[in-house]
Short mmCIF file of N, CA and C in Angstrom, two decimals:
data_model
loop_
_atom_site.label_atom_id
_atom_site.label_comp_id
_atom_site.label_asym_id
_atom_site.label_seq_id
_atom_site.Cartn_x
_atom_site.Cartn_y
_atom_site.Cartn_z
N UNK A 241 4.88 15.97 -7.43
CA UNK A 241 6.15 15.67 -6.81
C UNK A 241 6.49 14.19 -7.04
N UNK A 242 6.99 14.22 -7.65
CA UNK A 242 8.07 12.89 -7.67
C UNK A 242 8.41 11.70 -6.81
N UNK A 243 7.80 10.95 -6.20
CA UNK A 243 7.60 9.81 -5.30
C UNK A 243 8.55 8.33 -5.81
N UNK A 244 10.01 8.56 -6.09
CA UNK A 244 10.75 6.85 -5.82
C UNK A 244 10.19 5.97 -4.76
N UNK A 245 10.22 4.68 -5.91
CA UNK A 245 8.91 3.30 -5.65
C UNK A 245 10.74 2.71 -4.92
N UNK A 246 10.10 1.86 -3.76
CA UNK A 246 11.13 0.81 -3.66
C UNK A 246 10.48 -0.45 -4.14
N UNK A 247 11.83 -1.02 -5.06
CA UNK A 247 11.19 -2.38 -5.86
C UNK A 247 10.87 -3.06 -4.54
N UNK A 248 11.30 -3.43 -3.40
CA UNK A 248 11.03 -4.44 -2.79
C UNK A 248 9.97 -4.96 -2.23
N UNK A 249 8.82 -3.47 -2.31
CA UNK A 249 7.37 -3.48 -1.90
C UNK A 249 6.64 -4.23 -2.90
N UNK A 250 7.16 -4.09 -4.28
CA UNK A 250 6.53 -5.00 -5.27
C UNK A 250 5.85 -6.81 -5.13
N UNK A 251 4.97 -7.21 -5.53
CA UNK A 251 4.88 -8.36 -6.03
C UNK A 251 4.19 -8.62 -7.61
N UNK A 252 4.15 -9.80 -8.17
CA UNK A 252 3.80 -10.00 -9.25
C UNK A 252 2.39 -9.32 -9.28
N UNK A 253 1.91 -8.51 -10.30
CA UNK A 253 0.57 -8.33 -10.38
C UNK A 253 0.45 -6.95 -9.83
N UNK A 254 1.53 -6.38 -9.48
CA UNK A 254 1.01 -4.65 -9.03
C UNK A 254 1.32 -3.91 -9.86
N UNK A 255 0.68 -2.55 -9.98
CA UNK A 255 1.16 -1.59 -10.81
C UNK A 255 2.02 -0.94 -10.09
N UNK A 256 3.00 -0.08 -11.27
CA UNK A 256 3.42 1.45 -11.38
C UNK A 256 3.13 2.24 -11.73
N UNK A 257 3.78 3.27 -12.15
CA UNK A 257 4.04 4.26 -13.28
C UNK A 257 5.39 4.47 -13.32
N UNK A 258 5.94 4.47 -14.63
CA UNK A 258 6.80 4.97 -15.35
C UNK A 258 6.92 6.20 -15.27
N UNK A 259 7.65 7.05 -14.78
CA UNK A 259 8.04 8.66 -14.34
C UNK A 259 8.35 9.30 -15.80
N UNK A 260 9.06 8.73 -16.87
CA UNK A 260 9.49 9.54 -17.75
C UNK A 260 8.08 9.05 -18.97
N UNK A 261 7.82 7.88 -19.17
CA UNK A 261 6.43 7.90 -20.30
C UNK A 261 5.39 7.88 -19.39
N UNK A 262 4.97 8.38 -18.45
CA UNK A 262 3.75 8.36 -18.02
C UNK A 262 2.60 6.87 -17.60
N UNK A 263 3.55 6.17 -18.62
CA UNK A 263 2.98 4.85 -18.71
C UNK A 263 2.31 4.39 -17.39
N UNK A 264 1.80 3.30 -17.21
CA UNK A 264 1.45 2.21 -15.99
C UNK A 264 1.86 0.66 -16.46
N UNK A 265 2.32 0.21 -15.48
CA UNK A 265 3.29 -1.08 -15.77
C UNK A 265 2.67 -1.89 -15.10
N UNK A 266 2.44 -3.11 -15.15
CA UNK A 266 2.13 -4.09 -14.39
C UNK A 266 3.56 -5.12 -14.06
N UNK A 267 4.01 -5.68 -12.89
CA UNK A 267 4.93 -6.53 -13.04
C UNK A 267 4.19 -7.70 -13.20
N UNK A 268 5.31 -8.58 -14.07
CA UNK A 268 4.71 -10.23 -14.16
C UNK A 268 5.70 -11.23 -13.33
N UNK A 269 7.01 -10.54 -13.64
CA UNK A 269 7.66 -11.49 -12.90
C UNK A 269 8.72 -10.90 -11.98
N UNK A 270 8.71 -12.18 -11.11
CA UNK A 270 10.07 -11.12 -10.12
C UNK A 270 11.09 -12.00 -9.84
N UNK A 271 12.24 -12.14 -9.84
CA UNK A 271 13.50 -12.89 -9.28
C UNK A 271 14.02 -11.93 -8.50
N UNK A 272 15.26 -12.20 -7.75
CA UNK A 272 16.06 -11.95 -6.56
C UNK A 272 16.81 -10.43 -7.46
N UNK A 273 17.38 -10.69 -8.47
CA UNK A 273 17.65 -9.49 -9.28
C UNK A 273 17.35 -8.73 -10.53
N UNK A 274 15.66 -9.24 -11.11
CA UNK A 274 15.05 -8.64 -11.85
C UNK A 274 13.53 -8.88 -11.44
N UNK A 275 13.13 -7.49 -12.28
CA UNK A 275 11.61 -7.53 -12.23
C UNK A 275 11.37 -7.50 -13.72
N UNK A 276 10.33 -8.27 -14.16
CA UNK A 276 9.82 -8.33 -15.48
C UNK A 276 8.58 -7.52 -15.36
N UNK A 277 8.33 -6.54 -16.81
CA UNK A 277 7.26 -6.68 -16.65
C UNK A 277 6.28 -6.65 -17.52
N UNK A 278 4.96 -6.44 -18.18
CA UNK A 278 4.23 -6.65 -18.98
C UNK A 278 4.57 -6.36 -20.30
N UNK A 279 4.38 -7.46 -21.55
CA UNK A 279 4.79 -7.11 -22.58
C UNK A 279 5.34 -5.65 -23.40
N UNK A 280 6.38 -5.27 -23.85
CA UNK A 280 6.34 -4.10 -24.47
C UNK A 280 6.66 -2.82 -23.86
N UNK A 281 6.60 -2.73 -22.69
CA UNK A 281 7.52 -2.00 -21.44
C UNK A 281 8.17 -1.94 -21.15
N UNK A 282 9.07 -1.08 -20.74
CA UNK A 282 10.30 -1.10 -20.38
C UNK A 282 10.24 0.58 -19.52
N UNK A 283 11.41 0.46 -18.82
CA UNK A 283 11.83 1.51 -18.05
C UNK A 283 12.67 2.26 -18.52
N UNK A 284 12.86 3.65 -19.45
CA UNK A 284 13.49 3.82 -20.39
C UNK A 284 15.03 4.43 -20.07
N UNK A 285 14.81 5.14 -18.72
CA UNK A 285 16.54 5.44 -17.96
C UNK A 285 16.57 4.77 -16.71
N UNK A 286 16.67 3.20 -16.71
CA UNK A 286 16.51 3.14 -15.04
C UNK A 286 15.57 3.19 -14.31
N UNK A 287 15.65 2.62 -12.95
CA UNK A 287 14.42 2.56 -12.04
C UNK A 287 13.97 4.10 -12.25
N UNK A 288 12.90 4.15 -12.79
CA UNK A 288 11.97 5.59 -12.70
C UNK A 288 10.25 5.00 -12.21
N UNK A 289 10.45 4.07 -11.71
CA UNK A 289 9.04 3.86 -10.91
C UNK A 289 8.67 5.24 -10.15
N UNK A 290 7.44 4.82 -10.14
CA UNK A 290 6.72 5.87 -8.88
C UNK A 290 5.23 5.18 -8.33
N UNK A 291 4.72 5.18 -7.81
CA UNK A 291 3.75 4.37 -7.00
C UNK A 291 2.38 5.66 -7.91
N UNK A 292 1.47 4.92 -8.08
CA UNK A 292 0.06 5.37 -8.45
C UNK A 292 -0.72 5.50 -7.20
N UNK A 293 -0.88 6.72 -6.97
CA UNK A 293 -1.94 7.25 -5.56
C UNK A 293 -3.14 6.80 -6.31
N UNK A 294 -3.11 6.04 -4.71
CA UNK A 294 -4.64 5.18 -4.49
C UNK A 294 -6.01 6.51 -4.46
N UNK A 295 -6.93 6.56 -5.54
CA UNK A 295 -7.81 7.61 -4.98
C UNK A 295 -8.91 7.36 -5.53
N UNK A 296 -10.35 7.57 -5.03
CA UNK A 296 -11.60 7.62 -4.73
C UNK A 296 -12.06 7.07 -6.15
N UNK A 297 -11.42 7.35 -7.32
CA UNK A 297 -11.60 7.41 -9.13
C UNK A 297 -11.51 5.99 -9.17
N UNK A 298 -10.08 5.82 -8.84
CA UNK A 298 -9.94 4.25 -9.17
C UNK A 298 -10.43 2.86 -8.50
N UNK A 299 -10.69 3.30 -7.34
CA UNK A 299 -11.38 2.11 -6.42
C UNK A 299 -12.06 1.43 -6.95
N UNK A 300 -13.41 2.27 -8.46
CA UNK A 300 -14.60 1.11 -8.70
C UNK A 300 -13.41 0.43 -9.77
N UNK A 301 -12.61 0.94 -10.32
CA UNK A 301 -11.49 -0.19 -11.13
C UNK A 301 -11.19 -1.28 -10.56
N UNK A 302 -11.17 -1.07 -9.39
CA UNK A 302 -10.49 -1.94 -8.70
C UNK A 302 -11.42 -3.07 -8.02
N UNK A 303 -12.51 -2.87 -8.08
CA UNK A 303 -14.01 -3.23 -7.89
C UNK A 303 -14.02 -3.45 -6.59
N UNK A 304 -14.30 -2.19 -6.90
CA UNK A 304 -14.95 -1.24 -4.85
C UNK A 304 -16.37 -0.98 -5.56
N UNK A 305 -17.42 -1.15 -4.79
CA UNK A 305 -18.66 -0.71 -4.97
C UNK A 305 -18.87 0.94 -3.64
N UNK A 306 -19.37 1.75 -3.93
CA UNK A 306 -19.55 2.99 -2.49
C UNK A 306 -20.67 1.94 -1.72
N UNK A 307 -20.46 2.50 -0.64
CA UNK A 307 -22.01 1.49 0.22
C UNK A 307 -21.71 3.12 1.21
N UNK A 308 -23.38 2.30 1.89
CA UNK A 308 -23.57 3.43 3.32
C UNK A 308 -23.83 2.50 4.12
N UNK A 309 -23.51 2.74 5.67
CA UNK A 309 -24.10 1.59 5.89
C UNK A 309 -24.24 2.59 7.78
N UNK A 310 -24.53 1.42 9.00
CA UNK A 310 -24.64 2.17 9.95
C UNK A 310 -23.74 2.73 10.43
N UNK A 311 -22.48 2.39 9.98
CA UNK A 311 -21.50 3.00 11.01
C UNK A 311 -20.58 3.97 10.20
N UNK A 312 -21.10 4.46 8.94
CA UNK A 312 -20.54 5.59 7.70
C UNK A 312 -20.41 4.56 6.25
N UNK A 313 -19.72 5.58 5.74
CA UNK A 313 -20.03 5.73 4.07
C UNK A 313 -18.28 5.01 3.95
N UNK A 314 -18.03 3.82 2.91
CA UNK A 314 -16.89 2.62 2.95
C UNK A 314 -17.35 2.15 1.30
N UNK A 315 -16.34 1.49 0.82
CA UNK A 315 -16.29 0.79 -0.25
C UNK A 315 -16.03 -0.77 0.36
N UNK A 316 -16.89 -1.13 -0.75
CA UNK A 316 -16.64 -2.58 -0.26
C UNK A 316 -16.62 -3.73 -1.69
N UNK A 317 -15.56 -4.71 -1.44
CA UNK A 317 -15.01 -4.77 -2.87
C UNK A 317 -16.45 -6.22 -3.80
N UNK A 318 -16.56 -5.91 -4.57
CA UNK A 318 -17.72 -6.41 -5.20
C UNK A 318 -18.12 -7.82 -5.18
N UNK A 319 -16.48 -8.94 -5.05
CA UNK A 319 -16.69 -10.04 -4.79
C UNK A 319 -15.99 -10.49 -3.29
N UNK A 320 -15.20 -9.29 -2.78
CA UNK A 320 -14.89 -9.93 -0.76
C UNK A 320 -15.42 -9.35 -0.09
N UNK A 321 -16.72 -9.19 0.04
CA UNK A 321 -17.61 -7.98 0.43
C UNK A 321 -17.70 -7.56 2.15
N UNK A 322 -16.63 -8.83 2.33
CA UNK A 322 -16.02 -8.53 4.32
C UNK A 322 -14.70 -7.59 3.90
N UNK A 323 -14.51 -6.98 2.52
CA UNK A 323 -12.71 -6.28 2.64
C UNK A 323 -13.53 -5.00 2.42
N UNK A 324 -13.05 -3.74 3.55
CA UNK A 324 -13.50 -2.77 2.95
C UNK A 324 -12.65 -1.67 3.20
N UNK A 325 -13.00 -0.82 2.53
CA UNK A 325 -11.87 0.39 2.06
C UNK A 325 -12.62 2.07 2.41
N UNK A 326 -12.07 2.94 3.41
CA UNK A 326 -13.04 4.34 3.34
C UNK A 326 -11.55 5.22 3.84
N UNK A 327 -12.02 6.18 3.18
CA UNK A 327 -10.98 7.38 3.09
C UNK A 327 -11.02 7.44 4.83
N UNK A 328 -9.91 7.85 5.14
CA UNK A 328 -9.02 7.75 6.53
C UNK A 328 -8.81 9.45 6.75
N UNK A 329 -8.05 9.84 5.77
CA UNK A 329 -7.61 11.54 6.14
C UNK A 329 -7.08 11.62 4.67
N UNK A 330 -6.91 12.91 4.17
CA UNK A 330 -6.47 13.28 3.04
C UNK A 330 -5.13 12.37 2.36
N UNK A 331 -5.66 11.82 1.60
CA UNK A 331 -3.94 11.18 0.42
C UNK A 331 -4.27 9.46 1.22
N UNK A 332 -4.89 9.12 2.29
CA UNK A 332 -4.84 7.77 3.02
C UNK A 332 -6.07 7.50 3.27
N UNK A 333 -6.32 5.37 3.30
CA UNK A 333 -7.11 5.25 3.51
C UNK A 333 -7.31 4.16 4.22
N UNK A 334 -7.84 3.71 5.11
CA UNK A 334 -8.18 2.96 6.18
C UNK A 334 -8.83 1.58 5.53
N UNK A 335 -8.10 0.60 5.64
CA UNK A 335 -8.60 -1.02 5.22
C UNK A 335 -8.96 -1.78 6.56
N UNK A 336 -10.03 -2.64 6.31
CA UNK A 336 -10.79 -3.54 6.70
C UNK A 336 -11.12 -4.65 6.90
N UNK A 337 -11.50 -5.57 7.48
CA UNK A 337 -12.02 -6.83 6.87
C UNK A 337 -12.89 -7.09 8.35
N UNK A 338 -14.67 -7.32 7.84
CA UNK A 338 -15.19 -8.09 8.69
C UNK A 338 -15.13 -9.06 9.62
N UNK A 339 -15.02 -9.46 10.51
CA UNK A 339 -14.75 -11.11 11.15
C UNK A 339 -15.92 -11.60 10.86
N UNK A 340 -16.03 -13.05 10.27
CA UNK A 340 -16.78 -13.42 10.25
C UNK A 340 -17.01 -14.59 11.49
N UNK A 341 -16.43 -14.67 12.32
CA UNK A 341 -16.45 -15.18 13.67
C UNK A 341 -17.11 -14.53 14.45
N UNK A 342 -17.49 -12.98 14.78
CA UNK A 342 -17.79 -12.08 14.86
C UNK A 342 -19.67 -12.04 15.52
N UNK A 343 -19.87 -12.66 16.68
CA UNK A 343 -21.16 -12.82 17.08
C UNK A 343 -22.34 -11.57 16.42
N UNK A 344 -21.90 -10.10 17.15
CA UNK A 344 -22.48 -8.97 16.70
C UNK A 344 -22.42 -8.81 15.32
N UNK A 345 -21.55 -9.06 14.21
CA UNK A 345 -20.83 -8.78 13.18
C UNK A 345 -20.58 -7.31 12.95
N UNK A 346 -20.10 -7.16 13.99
CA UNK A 346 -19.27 -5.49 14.06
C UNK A 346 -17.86 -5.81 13.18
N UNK A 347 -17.70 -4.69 12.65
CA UNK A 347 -16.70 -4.27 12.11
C UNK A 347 -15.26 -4.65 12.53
N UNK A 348 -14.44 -5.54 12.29
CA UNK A 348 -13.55 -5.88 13.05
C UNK A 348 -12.20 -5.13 13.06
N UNK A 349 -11.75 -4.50 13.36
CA UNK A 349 -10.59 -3.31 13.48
C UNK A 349 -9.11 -4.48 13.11
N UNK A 350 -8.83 -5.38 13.67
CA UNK A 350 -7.77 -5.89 13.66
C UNK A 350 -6.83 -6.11 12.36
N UNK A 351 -7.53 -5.87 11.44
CA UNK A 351 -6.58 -6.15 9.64
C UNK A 351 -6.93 -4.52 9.71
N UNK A 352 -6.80 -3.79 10.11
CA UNK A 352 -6.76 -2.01 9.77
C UNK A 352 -5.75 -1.55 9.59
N UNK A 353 -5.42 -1.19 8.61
CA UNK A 353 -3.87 0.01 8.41
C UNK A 353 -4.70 1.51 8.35
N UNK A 354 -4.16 2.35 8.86
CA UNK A 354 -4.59 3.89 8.53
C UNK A 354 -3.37 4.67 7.82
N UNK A 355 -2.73 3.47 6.54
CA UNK A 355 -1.53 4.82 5.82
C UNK A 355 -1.82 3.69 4.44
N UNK A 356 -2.48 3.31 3.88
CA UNK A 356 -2.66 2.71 2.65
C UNK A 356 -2.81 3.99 1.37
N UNK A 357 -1.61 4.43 0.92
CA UNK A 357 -1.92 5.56 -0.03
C UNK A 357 -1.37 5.10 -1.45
N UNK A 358 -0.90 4.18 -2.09
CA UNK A 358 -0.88 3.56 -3.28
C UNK A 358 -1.55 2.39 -3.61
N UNK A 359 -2.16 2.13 -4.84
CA UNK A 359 -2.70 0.86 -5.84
C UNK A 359 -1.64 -0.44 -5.45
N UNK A 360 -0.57 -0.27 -5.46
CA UNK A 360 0.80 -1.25 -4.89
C UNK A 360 -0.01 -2.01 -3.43
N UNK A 361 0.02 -0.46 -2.50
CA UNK A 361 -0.03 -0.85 -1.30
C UNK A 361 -1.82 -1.71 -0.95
N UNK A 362 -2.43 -1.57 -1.59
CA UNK A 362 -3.77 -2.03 -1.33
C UNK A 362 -3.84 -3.16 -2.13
N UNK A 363 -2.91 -3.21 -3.39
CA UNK A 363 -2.99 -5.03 -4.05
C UNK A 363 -2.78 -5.96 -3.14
N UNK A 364 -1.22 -5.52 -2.10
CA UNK A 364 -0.54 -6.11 -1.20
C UNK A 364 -1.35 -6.64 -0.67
N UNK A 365 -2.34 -5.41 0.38
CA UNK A 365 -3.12 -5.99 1.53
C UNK A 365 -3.97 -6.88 1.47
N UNK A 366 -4.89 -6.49 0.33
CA UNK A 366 -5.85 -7.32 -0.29
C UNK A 366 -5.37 -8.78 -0.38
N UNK A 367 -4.48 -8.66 -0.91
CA UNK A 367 -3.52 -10.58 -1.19
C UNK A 367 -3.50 -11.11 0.34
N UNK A 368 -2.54 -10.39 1.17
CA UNK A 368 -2.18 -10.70 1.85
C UNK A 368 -3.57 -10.58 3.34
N UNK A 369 -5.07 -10.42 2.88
CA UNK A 369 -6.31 -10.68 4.06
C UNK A 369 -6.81 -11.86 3.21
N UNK A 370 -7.04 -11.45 1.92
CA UNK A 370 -7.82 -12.93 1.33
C UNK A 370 -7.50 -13.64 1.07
N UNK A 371 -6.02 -13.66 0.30
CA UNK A 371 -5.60 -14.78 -0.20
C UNK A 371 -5.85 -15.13 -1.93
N UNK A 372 -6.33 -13.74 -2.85
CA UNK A 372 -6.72 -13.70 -3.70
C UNK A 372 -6.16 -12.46 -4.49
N UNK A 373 -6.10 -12.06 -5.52
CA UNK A 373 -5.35 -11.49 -6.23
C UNK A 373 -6.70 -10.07 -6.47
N UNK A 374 -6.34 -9.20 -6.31
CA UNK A 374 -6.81 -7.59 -6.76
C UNK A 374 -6.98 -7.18 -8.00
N UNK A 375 -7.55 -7.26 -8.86
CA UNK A 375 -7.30 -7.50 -10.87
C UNK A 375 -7.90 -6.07 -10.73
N UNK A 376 -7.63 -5.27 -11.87
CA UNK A 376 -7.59 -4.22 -12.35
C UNK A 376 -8.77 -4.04 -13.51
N UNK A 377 -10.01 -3.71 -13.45
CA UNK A 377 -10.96 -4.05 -14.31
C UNK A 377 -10.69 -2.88 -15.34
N UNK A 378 -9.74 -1.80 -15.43
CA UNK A 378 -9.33 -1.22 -16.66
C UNK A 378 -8.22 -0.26 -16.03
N UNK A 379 -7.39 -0.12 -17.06
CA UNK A 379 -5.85 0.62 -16.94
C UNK A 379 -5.54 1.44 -17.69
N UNK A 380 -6.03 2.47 -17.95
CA UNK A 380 -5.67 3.74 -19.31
C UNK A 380 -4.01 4.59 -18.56
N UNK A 381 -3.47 4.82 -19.42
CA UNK A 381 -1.91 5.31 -18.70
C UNK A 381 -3.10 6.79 -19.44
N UNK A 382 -1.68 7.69 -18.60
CA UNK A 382 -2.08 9.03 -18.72
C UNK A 382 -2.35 9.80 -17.36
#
């Protein structure tokens, strides 16, 4: 099913997909009334974005390592190893981040979303707990 992206969720550095080539796009740049984006791309009728569902495959791309740990089974990303990521309910997934203020060092609930279901939406979060950019350690369209 067919999922229209709103550009405005975008920032530099997230993917798409292209609805009519299948493609995956990265944006590079953004102004007030264009989005640029990675060499050689283009959108071939118009906004035909669609958001790439975030799922279990792509996480180690995204460099999620699986862990177990005491309190269940979470990804945790290879170099912010306080950001972590575990399936929530079908299609969504529940984000994280340790406190490291945190006497017990329990799990700190407060940076938690329980509706993170696109690659878009988890670049976002990621930027916006660490302060560091989400890189894509490989991108095959298809």
């Amino acid at each position: 099913m067919y999922k229209q992206m709103n550009p405005r969720e975008l920032r530099i550095g997230n993917l798409f997909r292209d609805r009519q080539s299948g493609d995956i796009i990265e944006v590079v740049e953004l102004n007030e009334n264009t989005i640029t984006f990675d060499a050689g791309k283009c959108l071939e009728s118009g906004w035909q974005a669609e958001p790439i569902a975030l799922t279990e495959k792509l996480l180690p791309k995204l460099g999620f390592i699986w862990c177990t740990g005491r309190h269940g089974e979470y990804y945790m990303h290879e170099q912010q190893e306080l950001f972590r990521v575990w399936r929530h309910s079908e299609g969504s997934f529940g984000i994280g981040r340790k406190d490291l203020e945190s006497k017990d060092r329990e799990f700190n609930t407060h940076w938690m979303t329980l509706n993170c279901k696109y690659v878009h939406q988890l670049q976002n979060l990621f930027y916006d707990i660490t302060e560091l950019e989400l890189y894509v350690k490989e991108v095959k369209n298809g």
